[in-house]
Amino acid sequence: MARAALTRVLEPGDERAGGWLRRTGPVELMRRITAEDGSAERLPGMTAARLGGYRLRAAAAEPGRDLAEAAAVGGRFVCPGDREWPSQLDDLGDARPVGLWVRGRPDLRLWSLRSVAVVGARACTPYGAHMAATLGSGLAERGWVVVSGAAFGVDGAAHRGALAAGGATTAVLACGVDVSYPRGHTELLGRLAQQGLIVAELPPSSHPTRSRFILRNRVIAALTRGTVVVEAEYRSGSLVTARQAQRLGRFAMGVPGPATSGLSAGVHELLRGEGVLVTDADEVVELVGDIGDLPPVRRGPVLPRDHLDAVGARVLDALPYHGVAHPRDLARTAGTSADETLGRLYELHSLGFVEREGDGWQLTPPSARDDDARRGGT
């Protein structure tokens, strides 16, 4: 109850208050804030102005009501030490959340053990939306939970991609779990509450502010094994998330875009540093997954002539593009004997590369080679 009350008294990410909470515990800290015995003034860094602000908020805190409002929308409050608490959040130290308001049926700790953040620009391009949705669906199909912030643009596309694949996705909000923000994502948030999880540090009915969005990003970074940035300008909250992930020892990844796009400039700056370039879900899983989670081998198309040995390839290269050549002339150009050249010409003929014309040889016309390839001859 004390921690639930403190989520209404303290701002997210308040490290000074986090230090007090670590030293005194939630019940004693709440007692000191509300008591008139002078004990609050003895907290390191506490000032009269700061204490006055805390007391105004504490006077309005009704944790029982907040818990009831959360329960009314299918929510609950999770504290450090609870079975459902994701212990990786402890890496934030004194900036660790006081507690988390959670909406949705799945277990937050279990879902967070195998999760990846996909974040990026709100005003993304169609390319950015496509890449975010593709990553979201690809990660979900591979059994990973997609975590994002439910904002317009990349966040929404990542959530929708995971949902479309029938996978798991978590939204970390900068407001209460019962607040639909942005309003345009009311339907999406409803689906997330039914099929996934909605998480917030702030109590029910709380509304977002600019600073709360930035502070929310540290939770996304700490909750997941890595953060993928899809489109971000130089000044972007998504880059804050990625750099926070790096400080916490997580992977920071970026999806490249056009060099001329300002929306990819921040991603490219990240990739010039410690960020890792990724282009699909397989490459993301290779980084954040377990040993053996390797992407498929990437290679270009295999052409019929790739199967020729070195001598056969030289004989084929010796043939002119137009006209007929004698085996002796081809042997001189290819650097082989006349007999070996003739033998290779017959091999090339059986594979459909060349044709005999009297005593000479010529390349098979391209249309004939294409027909043969379609029939499976080469």
Coordinates of C-alpha atoms in Angstrom, one line a residue:
M1 CA 0.0 0.0 0.0
A2 CA 2.9 2.4 0.8
R3 CA 4.5 1.7 -2.6
A4 CA 1.2 2.2 -4.4
A5 CA 0.8 5.6 -2.6
L6 CA 4.4 6.5 -3.4
T7 CA 3.7 6.1 -7.2
R8 CA 1.4 9.1 -6.8
V9 CA 3.9 11.1 -4.6
L10 CA 7.2 10.5 -6.4
E11 CA 8.0 11.2 -10.1
P12 CA 9.3 8.2 -12.1
G13 CA 13.1 8.0 -12.1
D14 CA 13.6 10.2 -9.1
E15 CA 17.0 8.8 -8.0
R16 CA 17.2 10.9 -4.8
A17 CA 13.9 9.6 -3.7
G18 CA 15.0 6.1 -4.8
G19 CA 17.9 6.4 -2.4
W20 CA 15.6 7.3 0.5
L21 CA 13.4 4.4 -0.4
R22 CA 16.3 2.0 -0.4
R23 CA 17.6 3.2 3.0
T24 CA 14.2 3.5 4.8
G25 CA 11.8 1.3 3.0
P26 CA 8.4 2.4 1.6
V27 CA 6.4 2.4 4.8
E28 CA 8.9 4.5 6.7
L29 CA 9.5 6.9 3.8
M30 CA 5.7 7.5 3.5
R31 CA 5.5 8.0 7.2
R32 CA 8.3 10.6 7.2
I33 CA 6.8 12.5 4.3
T34 CA 3.5 12.8 6.0
A35 CA 4.7 13.2 9.6
E36 CA 5.4 16.6 11.3
D37 CA 8.1 15.3 13.6
G38 CA 11.0 16.6 11.5
S39 CA 12.2 13.2 10.4
A40 CA 11.7 14.0 6.7
E41 CA 14.0 17.0 7.0
R42 CA 16.8 14.6 8.0
L43 CA 16.7 12.8 4.7
P44 CA 19.8 13.6 2.6
G45 CA 19.0 16.3 0.0
M46 CA 15.5 17.0 1.3
T47 CA 14.6 20.7 1.2
A48 CA 11.5 22.5 2.5
A49 CA 10.3 23.2 -1.0
R50 CA 10.7 19.6 -2.1
L51 CA 9.0 18.3 1.1
G52 CA 6.1 20.7 0.6
G53 CA 5.5 19.3 -2.9
Y54 CA 5.6 15.7 -1.7
R55 CA 3.2 16.5 1.1
L56 CA 0.7 18.1 -1.3
R57 CA 0.7 14.9 -3.4
A58 CA 0.7 12.6 -0.3
A59 CA -2.4 14.3 1.0
A60 CA -4.3 13.4 -2.2
A61 CA -2.9 9.8 -2.4
E62 CA -5.5 7.1 -1.9
P63 CA -3.8 3.8 -2.7
G64 CA -6.9 1.8 -2.0
R65 CA -8.9 3.7 -4.6
D66 CA -6.0 3.4 -7.1
L67 CA -5.9 -0.3 -6.6
A68 CA -9.6 -0.6 -7.1
E69 CA -9.5 1.5 -10.2
A70 CA -6.7 -0.7 -11.6
A71 CA -8.6 -3.9 -10.8
A72 CA -11.7 -2.5 -12.5
V73 CA -9.9 -2.5 -15.8
G74 CA -8.2 -5.9 -15.2
G75 CA -5.0 -4.4 -13.7
R76 CA -2.9 -5.0 -10.6
F77 CA 0.1 -3.5 -8.8
V78 CA 3.5 -5.3 -8.9
C79 CA 6.2 -4.5 -6.3
P80 CA 9.9 -5.3 -6.1
G81 CA 10.2 -8.7 -4.4
D82 CA 6.9 -10.0 -5.8
R83 CA 7.0 -13.2 -7.8
E84 CA 5.9 -11.3 -10.9
W85 CA 8.5 -8.5 -10.5
P86 CA 11.1 -8.5 -13.4
S87 CA 14.4 -8.5 -11.6
Q88 CA 16.3 -7.0 -14.5
L89 CA 14.7 -3.6 -13.5
D90 CA 16.9 -3.7 -10.5
D91 CA 19.8 -2.8 -12.8
L92 CA 18.4 0.7 -12.8
G93 CA 19.6 1.1 -9.2
D94 CA 18.0 4.0 -7.3
A95 CA 16.1 4.9 -10.6
R96 CA 14.3 1.6 -10.4
P97 CA 10.5 2.0 -10.4
V98 CA 8.7 2.2 -7.0
G99 CA 6.3 -0.4 -8.5
L100 CA 4.5 -1.1 -11.7
W101 CA 0.9 -1.0 -12.6
V102 CA 0.1 -3.9 -14.9
R103 CA -2.9 -4.5 -17.1
G104 CA -3.4 -7.8 -18.8
R105 CA -3.4 -11.5 -17.9
P106 CA 0.1 -12.7 -18.8
D107 CA 2.9 -12.9 -16.2
L108 CA 5.1 -9.8 -16.6
R109 CA 8.3 -11.4 -15.3
L110 CA 8.0 -14.4 -17.6
W111 CA 7.2 -12.3 -20.6
S112 CA 10.1 -10.0 -19.9
L113 CA 12.7 -12.8 -19.8
R114 CA 12.5 -13.1 -23.6
S115 CA 11.7 -9.7 -24.9
V116 CA 13.0 -7.1 -27.4
A117 CA 12.2 -3.4 -27.6
V118 CA 11.3 -2.0 -31.0
V119 CA 11.1 1.8 -30.9
G120 CA 11.4 4.7 -33.4
A121 CA 10.0 7.9 -34.9
R122 CA 6.4 8.9 -34.4
A123 CA 6.3 10.6 -37.8
C124 CA 7.8 7.6 -39.5
T125 CA 7.9 7.0 -43.3
P126 CA 6.1 4.1 -44.9
Y127 CA 9.5 2.3 -45.0
G128 CA 9.8 2.7 -41.2
A129 CA 6.3 1.5 -40.5
H130 CA 6.9 -1.5 -42.8
M131 CA 10.2 -2.4 -41.1
A132 CA 8.7 -2.1 -37.6
A133 CA 5.7 -4.3 -38.5
T134 CA 8.0 -6.8 -40.1
L135 CA 10.3 -6.9 -37.1
G136 CA 7.3 -7.1 -34.8
S137 CA 5.8 -10.1 -36.6
G138 CA 9.1 -11.8 -37.2
L139 CA 10.1 -11.6 -33.5
A140 CA 6.7 -12.7 -32.4
E141 CA 6.8 -15.8 -34.7
R142 CA 10.1 -16.7 -33.1
G143 CA 8.6 -16.7 -29.6
W144 CA 9.9 -13.2 -28.5
V145 CA 7.8 -10.6 -26.8
V146 CA 7.8 -7.2 -28.6
V147 CA 8.0 -4.3 -26.2
S148 CA 7.3 -0.7 -27.3
G149 CA 5.6 2.5 -26.1
A150 CA 2.3 2.4 -28.0
A151 CA 3.0 5.8 -29.6
F152 CA 2.1 6.7 -33.2
G153 CA 4.5 5.6 -35.9
V154 CA 7.1 2.9 -35.3
D155 CA 5.7 1.9 -31.9
G156 CA 2.2 1.2 -33.1
A157 CA 3.5 -0.6 -36.2
A158 CA 5.6 -2.9 -34.0
H159 CA 2.7 -3.7 -31.7
R160 CA 0.4 -4.4 -34.7
G161 CA 3.0 -6.6 -36.4
A162 CA 3.3 -8.8 -33.2
L163 CA -0.5 -8.9 -32.8
A164 CA -1.1 -9.8 -36.4
A165 CA 1.3 -12.8 -36.0
G166 CA -0.7 -14.0 -32.9
G167 CA 2.3 -13.2 -30.8
A168 CA 3.1 -11.4 -27.5
T169 CA 3.6 -7.7 -27.1
T170 CA 3.9 -5.3 -24.1
A171 CA 3.3 -1.5 -24.1
V172 CA 5.1 0.6 -21.5
L173 CA 3.1 3.8 -21.1
A174 CA 4.0 7.3 -19.7
C175 CA 0.5 7.5 -18.2
G176 CA -1.9 5.4 -16.2
V177 CA -2.8 1.9 -17.5
D178 CA -6.5 3.1 -17.8
V179 CA -5.7 6.1 -19.9
S180 CA -5.9 5.8 -23.7
Y181 CA -2.9 7.9 -24.9
P182 CA -2.7 8.7 -27.7
R183 CA -6.4 8.8 -28.2
G184 CA -6.0 7.6 -31.8
H185 CA -4.7 4.3 -30.3
T186 CA -7.7 3.5 -28.1
E187 CA -8.5 0.4 -30.2
L188 CA -4.9 -0.7 -30.2
L189 CA -4.6 -0.3 -26.4
G190 CA -7.8 -2.3 -26.0
R191 CA -6.3 -5.1 -28.0
L192 CA -3.1 -5.0 -26.0
A193 CA -5.1 -5.2 -22.8
Q194 CA -6.8 -8.3 -24.1
Q195 CA -3.9 -10.1 -25.9
G196 CA -0.9 -8.6 -24.3
L197 CA 0.3 -6.4 -21.4
I198 CA 0.1 -2.7 -20.6
V199 CA 2.6 -1.5 -18.0
A200 CA 3.0 1.9 -16.3
E201 CA 4.9 3.5 -13.4
L202 CA 2.2 6.1 -12.8
P203 CA -1.1 5.2 -11.0
P204 CA -4.5 5.1 -12.7
S205 CA -5.9 8.3 -14.3
S206 CA -2.4 9.8 -14.5
H207 CA -1.7 11.8 -17.7
P208 CA 1.7 11.9 -19.6
T209 CA 4.1 14.8 -19.7
R210 CA 7.2 15.4 -21.9
S211 CA 9.6 14.4 -19.1
R212 CA 7.6 11.3 -18.3
F213 CA 8.0 10.0 -21.8
I214 CA 11.8 10.3 -21.5
L215 CA 11.8 8.6 -18.1
R216 CA 9.5 5.9 -19.4
N217 CA 12.2 4.9 -21.9
R218 CA 14.6 3.7 -19.2
V219 CA 12.0 1.0 -18.2
I220 CA 11.7 -0.2 -21.8
A221 CA 15.5 -0.4 -22.0
A222 CA 15.9 -2.3 -18.7
L223 CA 12.9 -4.6 -19.2
T224 CA 14.3 -6.1 -22.5
R225 CA 17.4 -7.9 -23.7
G226 CA 18.0 -5.4 -26.5
T227 CA 16.5 -2.3 -28.2
V228 CA 16.0 -1.9 -32.0
V229 CA 15.7 1.6 -33.3
V230 CA 13.7 2.0 -36.6
E231 CA 14.0 5.6 -37.9
A232 CA 15.1 8.3 -35.5
E233 CA 16.3 11.9 -35.9
Y234 CA 19.3 13.2 -34.1
R235 CA 17.1 14.4 -31.2
S236 CA 14.9 11.4 -30.5
G237 CA 13.6 9.7 -27.4
S238 CA 14.3 6.4 -29.2
L239 CA 18.0 7.1 -29.1
V240 CA 17.7 7.8 -25.4
T241 CA 16.2 4.3 -25.0
A242 CA 19.1 2.7 -27.1
R243 CA 21.8 4.5 -25.2
Q244 CA 20.2 3.6 -21.9
A245 CA 20.2 0.0 -23.1
Q246 CA 23.9 0.3 -23.8
R247 CA 24.6 1.6 -20.3
L248 CA 22.7 -1.3 -18.8
G249 CA 24.7 -3.8 -20.8
R250 CA 21.9 -4.6 -23.3
F251 CA 22.2 -4.7 -27.0
A252 CA 21.5 -1.5 -29.0
M253 CA 20.5 -2.1 -32.6
G254 CA 19.5 0.0 -35.5
V255 CA 17.8 -0.5 -38.9
P256 CA 19.5 1.6 -41.6
G257 CA 17.7 3.8 -43.9
P258 CA 18.5 6.2 -46.8
A259 CA 21.6 8.3 -46.2
T260 CA 19.5 11.3 -47.4
S261 CA 16.7 10.8 -44.8
G262 CA 16.7 13.0 -41.7
L263 CA 14.6 10.3 -40.0
S264 CA 17.4 7.8 -40.3
A265 CA 20.2 10.3 -39.3
G266 CA 19.9 9.4 -35.6
V267 CA 20.0 5.7 -36.4
H268 CA 23.1 6.0 -38.5
E269 CA 24.8 8.0 -35.8
L270 CA 24.0 5.1 -33.4
L271 CA 25.4 2.6 -35.8
R272 CA 28.6 4.6 -36.1
G273 CA 29.1 4.1 -32.4
E274 CA 28.4 0.9 -30.5
G275 CA 25.1 0.1 -32.2
V276 CA 24.7 -3.1 -34.3
L277 CA 23.1 -3.0 -37.7
V278 CA 20.2 -5.3 -38.2
T279 CA 17.8 -5.8 -41.1
D280 CA 15.4 -8.5 -39.9
A281 CA 14.2 -10.6 -37.0
D282 CA 16.8 -13.3 -37.6
E283 CA 19.6 -10.9 -37.1
V284 CA 18.0 -9.5 -33.9
V285 CA 17.6 -12.9 -32.4
E286 CA 21.2 -13.8 -33.3
L287 CA 22.3 -11.0 -30.9
V288 CA 19.8 -11.3 -28.1
G289 CA 19.1 -15.0 -28.3
D290 CA 20.8 -18.1 -26.8
I291 CA 23.7 -20.0 -28.2
G292 CA 22.7 -21.6 -31.5
D293 CA 20.2 -18.9 -32.5
L294 CA 21.9 -18.2 -35.8
P295 CA 20.4 -16.5 -38.9
P296 CA 20.3 -18.4 -42.2
V297 CA 23.4 -18.1 -44.4
R298 CA 23.0 -15.0 -46.6
R299 CA 24.2 -15.4 -50.2
G300 CA 23.3 -14.2 -53.7
P301 CA 21.6 -16.4 -56.3
V302 CA 23.6 -19.4 -57.5
L303 CA 24.1 -19.3 -61.3
P304 CA 24.6 -22.4 -63.5
R305 CA 28.2 -21.4 -64.4
D306 CA 29.0 -21.3 -60.6
H307 CA 29.1 -25.1 -60.8
L308 CA 31.8 -25.2 -63.4
D309 CA 35.4 -26.0 -62.4
A310 CA 38.2 -23.6 -63.2
V311 CA 39.2 -25.1 -66.5
G312 CA 35.7 -25.4 -67.8
A313 CA 35.0 -21.7 -66.8
R314 CA 38.1 -20.6 -68.7
V315 CA 37.1 -22.5 -71.9
L316 CA 33.6 -20.9 -71.6
D317 CA 35.1 -17.4 -71.2
A318 CA 37.3 -18.0 -74.2
L319 CA 34.3 -18.3 -76.6
P320 CA 33.5 -15.0 -78.3
Y321 CA 30.1 -13.4 -77.8
H322 CA 29.4 -13.6 -81.5
G323 CA 30.6 -16.0 -84.1
V324 CA 32.3 -19.4 -84.2
A325 CA 35.7 -20.4 -82.7
H326 CA 38.0 -23.4 -83.4
P327 CA 39.0 -25.6 -80.5
R328 CA 42.7 -24.9 -81.2
D329 CA 42.1 -21.1 -80.9
L330 CA 40.1 -21.7 -77.7
A331 CA 42.8 -23.8 -76.2
R332 CA 45.4 -21.1 -76.9
T333 CA 43.1 -18.4 -75.2
A334 CA 42.2 -20.7 -72.2
G335 CA 45.7 -21.9 -71.7
T336 CA 44.9 -25.6 -72.0
S337 CA 45.7 -28.4 -74.5
A338 CA 43.5 -28.9 -77.6
D339 CA 42.3 -32.3 -76.4
E340 CA 41.3 -31.0 -72.9
T341 CA 39.6 -28.0 -74.5
L342 CA 37.6 -30.4 -76.8
G343 CA 36.6 -32.5 -73.8
R344 CA 35.4 -29.4 -71.9
L345 CA 33.5 -28.2 -74.9
Y346 CA 31.5 -31.4 -75.0
E347 CA 30.8 -31.0 -71.3
L348 CA 29.6 -27.5 -71.8
H349 CA 27.5 -28.7 -74.7
S350 CA 25.7 -31.2 -72.5
L351 CA 25.0 -28.5 -69.9
G352 CA 23.5 -26.2 -72.6
F353 CA 26.2 -23.5 -72.6
V354 CA 27.6 -24.1 -76.2
E355 CA 26.7 -25.4 -79.6
R356 CA 28.7 -27.1 -82.3
E357 CA 28.7 -25.4 -85.7
G358 CA 30.7 -27.6 -88.3
D359 CA 34.3 -27.7 -87.0
G360 CA 33.7 -24.8 -84.7
W361 CA 31.9 -23.9 -81.5
Q362 CA 29.7 -21.0 -80.4
L363 CA 27.8 -19.9 -77.4
T364 CA 24.2 -21.0 -77.2
P365 CA 21.8 -18.1 -77.9
P366 CA 20.5 -16.6 -74.7
S367 CA 16.9 -17.5 -75.4
A368 CA 17.8 -21.2 -75.8
R369 CA 19.8 -21.2 -72.6
D370 CA 16.8 -19.6 -70.7
D371 CA 14.4 -22.3 -72.1
D372 CA 16.8 -25.0 -71.0
A373 CA 17.2 -23.5 -67.5
R374 CA 13.4 -23.4 -67.2
R375 CA 13.2 -27.1 -68.1
G376 CA 15.8 -27.8 -65.4
G377 CA 18.6 -28.6 -67.7
T378 CA 21.2 -26.3 -66.1

